[in-house]
Amino acid sequence: MTRSLFPVPQRWNQTAPVPQINPRSAEWQLAQTQLAVAVSDYTSSVNHDDYDDERTHTSHRYTLIFHLQGQSRPIQVLTQRVYSPIEQRVYDVRSQLAYEVESGVTDLVQPLTIEEAIKPQLIAELSYLVGCAARLLSLVPQSVQFHYPIQEAGV
């Protein structure tokens, strides 16, 4: 007996399908509305003494403040857990957007006086933008310059 498995088109904790993001940003719901949006105070952090109900690990995360229409909310996103040199969990951007960024965006979109029908799409688009902004703000140079001072020995 064989059984075909099909991917589930929605997240495990939602009953509605996930809105798709149009690759053409000019056609987004966000482009049709006049919303003031900003991201500020990006910081990354490492906690070497974190605990997750099983064991101690090192967690890597970033925090930023998302501003929408005069409201603001801090969003904290876990990017990686390191349990040992050979065991780690890296959280991809898709799961970061779906589970951590989107909840912060939803909290600020829900009280807005806009049509309920467009709120899910607007939340998806704003979450995507916040996630992209966080990725851009986390960029670090791939090369590091070292400066070794030359000490003159009694010349």
PDB file of C-alpha atoms in Angstrom:
ATOM      1  CA  MET A   1       0.000   0.000   0.000  1.00  0.00           C
ATOM      2  CA  THR A   2       1.372   3.398  -0.936  1.00  0.00           C
ATOM      3  CA  ARG A   3       0.209   6.772   0.154  1.00  0.00           C
ATOM      4  CA  SER A   4       0.924  10.127  -1.420  1.00  0.00           C
ATOM      5  CA  LEU A   5       1.895  12.943   0.887  1.00  0.00           C
ATOM      6  CA  PHE A   6       1.144  16.511  -0.067  1.00  0.00           C
ATOM      7  CA  PRO A   7       2.603  19.626   1.559  1.00  0.00           C
ATOM      8  CA  VAL A   8       0.279  21.449   3.898  1.00  0.00           C
ATOM      9  CA  PRO A   9      -0.454  24.924   2.459  1.00  0.00           C
ATOM     10  CA  GLN A  10      -0.710  26.558   5.894  1.00  0.00           C
ATOM     11  CA  ARG A  11       1.209  26.774   9.122  1.00  0.00           C
ATOM     12  CA  TRP A  12       0.357  24.275  11.828  1.00  0.00           C
ATOM     13  CA  ASN A  13      -1.168  26.924  14.095  1.00  0.00           C
ATOM     14  CA  GLN A  14      -3.353  28.650  11.499  1.00  0.00           C
ATOM     15  CA  THR A  15      -6.553  27.674   9.790  1.00  0.00           C
ATOM     16  CA  ALA A  16      -6.373  30.207   6.968  1.00  0.00           C
ATOM     17  CA  PRO A  17      -3.953  29.742   4.057  1.00  0.00           C
ATOM     18  CA  VAL A  18      -0.789  31.811   4.137  1.00  0.00           C
ATOM     19  CA  PRO A  19      -1.020  34.867   1.839  1.00  0.00           C
ATOM     20  CA  GLN A  20       1.481  34.801  -1.009  1.00  0.00           C
ATOM     21  CA  ILE A  21       3.825  37.717  -1.566  1.00  0.00           C
ATOM     22  CA  ASN A  22       3.682  39.172  -5.071  1.00  0.00           C
ATOM     23  CA  PRO A  23       7.200  39.540  -6.511  1.00  0.00           C
ATOM     24  CA  ARG A  24       6.147  42.923  -7.935  1.00  0.00           C
ATOM     25  CA  SER A  25       6.146  45.219  -4.910  1.00  0.00           C
ATOM     26  CA  ALA A  26       4.264  47.927  -6.838  1.00  0.00           C
ATOM     27  CA  GLU A  27       1.191  45.660  -6.664  1.00  0.00           C
ATOM     28  CA  TRP A  28       1.357  45.062  -2.905  1.00  0.00           C
ATOM     29  CA  GLN A  29      -1.431  46.096  -0.562  1.00  0.00           C
ATOM     30  CA  LEU A  30       1.197  48.125   1.276  1.00  0.00           C
ATOM     31  CA  ALA A  31       1.762  50.195  -1.886  1.00  0.00           C
ATOM     32  CA  GLN A  32      -1.972  50.971  -2.014  1.00  0.00           C
ATOM     33  CA  THR A  33      -2.181  52.215   1.577  1.00  0.00           C
ATOM     34  CA  GLN A  34      -0.575  55.221   3.214  1.00  0.00           C
ATOM     35  CA  LEU A  35       1.161  53.701   6.239  1.00  0.00           C
ATOM     36  CA  ALA A  36       4.221  55.106   8.008  1.00  0.00           C
ATOM     37  CA  VAL A  37       6.619  52.173   8.496  1.00  0.00           C
ATOM     38  CA  ALA A  38      10.090  52.150  10.083  1.00  0.00           C
ATOM     39  CA  VAL A  39      12.611  49.756  11.612  1.00  0.00           C
ATOM     40  CA  SER A  40      15.110  51.023  14.185  1.00  0.00           C
ATOM     41  CA  ASP A  41      17.505  50.051  16.965  1.00  0.00           C
ATOM     42  CA  TYR A  42      18.774  46.800  15.457  1.00  0.00           C
ATOM     43  CA  THR A  43      21.041  44.897  17.840  1.00  0.00           C
ATOM     44  CA  SER A  44      22.332  41.364  17.763  1.00  0.00           C
ATOM     45  CA  SER A  45      23.101  39.431  20.909  1.00  0.00           C
ATOM     46  CA  VAL A  46      24.590  36.165  22.078  1.00  0.00           C
ATOM     47  CA  ASN A  47      23.570  34.500  25.333  1.00  0.00           C
ATOM     48  CA  HIS A  48      26.017  31.778  26.364  1.00  0.00           C
ATOM     49  CA  ASP A  49      23.871  30.614  29.259  1.00  0.00           C
ATOM     50  CA  ASP A  50      20.417  30.071  27.726  1.00  0.00           C
ATOM     51  CA  TYR A  51      18.156  27.132  28.610  1.00  0.00           C
ATOM     52  CA  ASP A  52      15.325  25.469  26.636  1.00  0.00           C
ATOM     53  CA  ASP A  53      13.627  22.962  28.979  1.00  0.00           C
ATOM     54  CA  GLU A  54      16.239  20.334  28.183  1.00  0.00           C
ATOM     55  CA  ARG A  55      19.730  21.737  28.362  1.00  0.00           C
ATOM     56  CA  THR A  56      21.927  24.771  28.339  1.00  0.00           C
ATOM     57  CA  HIS A  57      22.978  26.244  25.016  1.00  0.00           C
ATOM     58  CA  THR A  58      24.248  29.397  23.365  1.00  0.00           C
ATOM     59  CA  SER A  59      21.543  31.379  21.596  1.00  0.00           C
ATOM     60  CA  HIS A  60      22.026  33.956  18.871  1.00  0.00           C
ATOM     61  CA  ARG A  61      19.254  36.461  18.265  1.00  0.00           C
ATOM     62  CA  TYR A  62      18.547  39.946  17.075  1.00  0.00           C
ATOM     63  CA  THR A  63      16.203  42.598  18.361  1.00  0.00           C
ATOM     64  CA  LEU A  64      14.748  45.539  16.498  1.00  0.00           C
ATOM     65  CA  ILE A  65      11.946  48.002  17.000  1.00  0.00           C
ATOM     66  CA  PHE A  66       9.182  48.012  14.403  1.00  0.00           C
ATOM     67  CA  HIS A  67       7.235  51.261  14.011  1.00  0.00           C
ATOM     68  CA  LEU A  68       3.846  51.460  12.284  1.00  0.00           C
ATOM     69  CA  GLN A  69       1.571  54.501  12.238  1.00  0.00           C
ATOM     70  CA  GLY A  70       2.979  56.014  15.434  1.00  0.00           C
ATOM     71  CA  GLN A  71       2.958  52.703  17.343  1.00  0.00           C
ATOM     72  CA  SER A  72       6.083  50.694  18.034  1.00  0.00           C
ATOM     73  CA  ARG A  73       6.905  47.226  19.258  1.00  0.00           C
ATOM     74  CA  PRO A  74      10.193  45.436  19.884  1.00  0.00           C
ATOM     75  CA  ILE A  75      10.623  42.234  17.900  1.00  0.00           C
ATOM     76  CA  GLN A  76      13.122  39.652  19.108  1.00  0.00           C
ATOM     77  CA  VAL A  77      14.101  36.858  16.715  1.00  0.00           C
ATOM     78  CA  LEU A  78      16.058  33.711  17.540  1.00  0.00           C
ATOM     79  CA  THR A  79      18.429  32.833  14.692  1.00  0.00           C
ATOM     80  CA  GLN A  80      20.516  29.972  16.073  1.00  0.00           C
ATOM     81  CA  ARG A  81      21.013  27.666  19.052  1.00  0.00           C
ATOM     82  CA  VAL A  82      24.372  26.004  19.619  1.00  0.00           C
ATOM     83  CA  TYR A  83      24.293  23.032  21.976  1.00  0.00           C
ATOM     84  CA  SER A  84      27.811  21.752  21.374  1.00  0.00           C
ATOM     85  CA  PRO A  85      30.494  22.077  18.715  1.00  0.00           C
ATOM     86  CA  ILE A  86      28.766  19.333  16.737  1.00  0.00           C
ATOM     87  CA  GLU A  87      25.101  20.120  17.400  1.00  0.00           C
ATOM     88  CA  GLN A  88      23.305  23.303  16.498  1.00  0.00           C
ATOM     89  CA  ARG A  89      19.940  24.489  15.216  1.00  0.00           C
ATOM     90  CA  VAL A  90      19.879  27.279  12.677  1.00  0.00           C
ATOM     91  CA  TYR A  91      16.497  28.888  12.081  1.00  0.00           C
ATOM     92  CA  ASP A  92      15.961  29.887   8.467  1.00  0.00           C
ATOM     93  CA  VAL A  93      14.498  33.211   7.408  1.00  0.00           C
ATOM     94  CA  ARG A  94      11.153  31.638   6.480  1.00  0.00           C
ATOM     95  CA  SER A  95      10.579  30.266   9.982  1.00  0.00           C
ATOM     96  CA  GLN A  96      11.807  33.515  11.566  1.00  0.00           C
ATOM     97  CA  LEU A  97       9.257  35.459   9.518  1.00  0.00           C
ATOM     98  CA  ALA A  98       6.421  33.028  10.138  1.00  0.00           C
ATOM     99  CA  TYR A  99       6.774  32.574  13.869  1.00  0.00           C
ATOM    100  CA  GLU A 100       8.529  35.570  15.346  1.00  0.00           C
ATOM    101  CA  VAL A 101       8.390  38.608  13.054  1.00  0.00           C
ATOM    102  CA  GLU A 102       4.787  38.096  11.973  1.00  0.00           C
ATOM    103  CA  SER A 103       3.431  38.051  15.530  1.00  0.00           C
ATOM    104  CA  GLY A 104       4.993  41.448  16.248  1.00  0.00           C
ATOM    105  CA  VAL A 105       3.678  42.910  13.010  1.00  0.00           C
ATOM    106  CA  THR A 106       0.196  41.482  13.649  1.00  0.00           C
ATOM    107  CA  ASP A 107       0.019  43.209  17.034  1.00  0.00           C
ATOM    108  CA  LEU A 108       0.443  46.587  15.332  1.00  0.00           C
ATOM    109  CA  VAL A 109      -1.727  45.950  12.252  1.00  0.00           C
ATOM    110  CA  GLN A 110      -4.818  44.622  14.062  1.00  0.00           C
ATOM    111  CA  PRO A 111      -5.845  47.937  15.714  1.00  0.00           C
ATOM    112  CA  LEU A 112      -5.579  49.869  12.416  1.00  0.00           C
ATOM    113  CA  THR A 113      -8.807  51.031  10.811  1.00  0.00           C
ATOM    114  CA  ILE A 114      -8.409  49.285   7.465  1.00  0.00           C
ATOM    115  CA  GLU A 115     -10.467  46.584   5.775  1.00  0.00           C
ATOM    116  CA  GLU A 116     -10.268  43.233   7.558  1.00  0.00           C
ATOM    117  CA  ALA A 117      -9.998  41.468   4.192  1.00  0.00           C
ATOM    118  CA  ILE A 118      -6.622  43.031   3.385  1.00  0.00           C
ATOM    119  CA  LYS A 119      -5.043  42.721   6.844  1.00  0.00           C
ATOM    120  CA  PRO A 120      -3.600  39.192   6.322  1.00  0.00           C
ATOM    121  CA  GLN A 121      -1.919  40.257   3.075  1.00  0.00           C
ATOM    122  CA  LEU A 122      -0.673  43.480   4.662  1.00  0.00           C
ATOM    123  CA  ILE A 123       0.757  41.535   7.620  1.00  0.00           C
ATOM    124  CA  ALA A 124       2.583  39.159   5.260  1.00  0.00           C
ATOM    125  CA  GLU A 125       4.056  42.041   3.248  1.00  0.00           C
ATOM    126  CA  LEU A 126       5.141  44.009   6.320  1.00  0.00           C
ATOM    127  CA  SER A 127       6.672  40.881   7.882  1.00  0.00           C
ATOM    128  CA  TYR A 128       8.619  40.268   4.698  1.00  0.00           C
ATOM    129  CA  LEU A 129       9.919  43.854   4.694  1.00  0.00           C
ATOM    130  CA  VAL A 130      10.921  43.698   8.368  1.00  0.00           C
ATOM    131  CA  GLY A 131      12.704  40.383   7.768  1.00  0.00           C
ATOM    132  CA  CYS A 132      14.578  41.807   4.767  1.00  0.00           C
ATOM    133  CA  ALA A 133      15.527  44.932   6.708  1.00  0.00           C
ATOM    134  CA  ALA A 134      16.861  42.792   9.549  1.00  0.00           C
ATOM    135  CA  ARG A 135      18.934  40.737   7.107  1.00  0.00           C
ATOM    136  CA  LEU A 136      20.392  43.912   5.591  1.00  0.00           C
ATOM    137  CA  LEU A 137      21.152  45.378   9.007  1.00  0.00           C
ATOM    138  CA  SER A 138      22.923  42.172  10.066  1.00  0.00           C
ATOM    139  CA  LEU A 139      25.428  42.239   7.199  1.00  0.00           C
ATOM    140  CA  VAL A 140      29.038  42.303   8.313  1.00  0.00           C
ATOM    141  CA  PRO A 141      32.174  42.651   6.222  1.00  0.00           C
ATOM    142  CA  GLN A 142      33.597  39.339   5.050  1.00  0.00           C
ATOM    143  CA  SER A 143      37.169  40.558   5.411  1.00  0.00           C
ATOM    144  CA  VAL A 144      38.702  41.941   8.538  1.00  0.00           C
ATOM    145  CA  GLN A 145      41.636  44.298   8.615  1.00  0.00           C
ATOM    146  CA  PHE A 146      44.217  43.958  11.335  1.00  0.00           C
ATOM    147  CA  HIS A 147      46.581  46.697  12.379  1.00  0.00           C
ATOM    148  CA  TYR A 148      49.769  45.646  14.091  1.00  0.00           C
ATOM    149  CA  PRO A 149      51.609  48.581  15.636  1.00  0.00           C
ATOM    150  CA  ILE A 150      55.282  48.576  14.854  1.00  0.00           C
ATOM    151  CA  GLN A 151      57.386  48.985  17.951  1.00  0.00           C
ATOM    152  CA  GLU A 152      60.742  50.503  17.437  1.00  0.00           C
ATOM    153  CA  ALA A 153      63.316  48.784  19.593  1.00  0.00           C
ATOM    154  CA  GLY A 154      65.591  51.594  20.736  1.00  0.00           C
ATOM    155  CA  VAL A 155      66.343  52.912  17.280  1.00  0.00           C
TER     156      VAL A 155
END
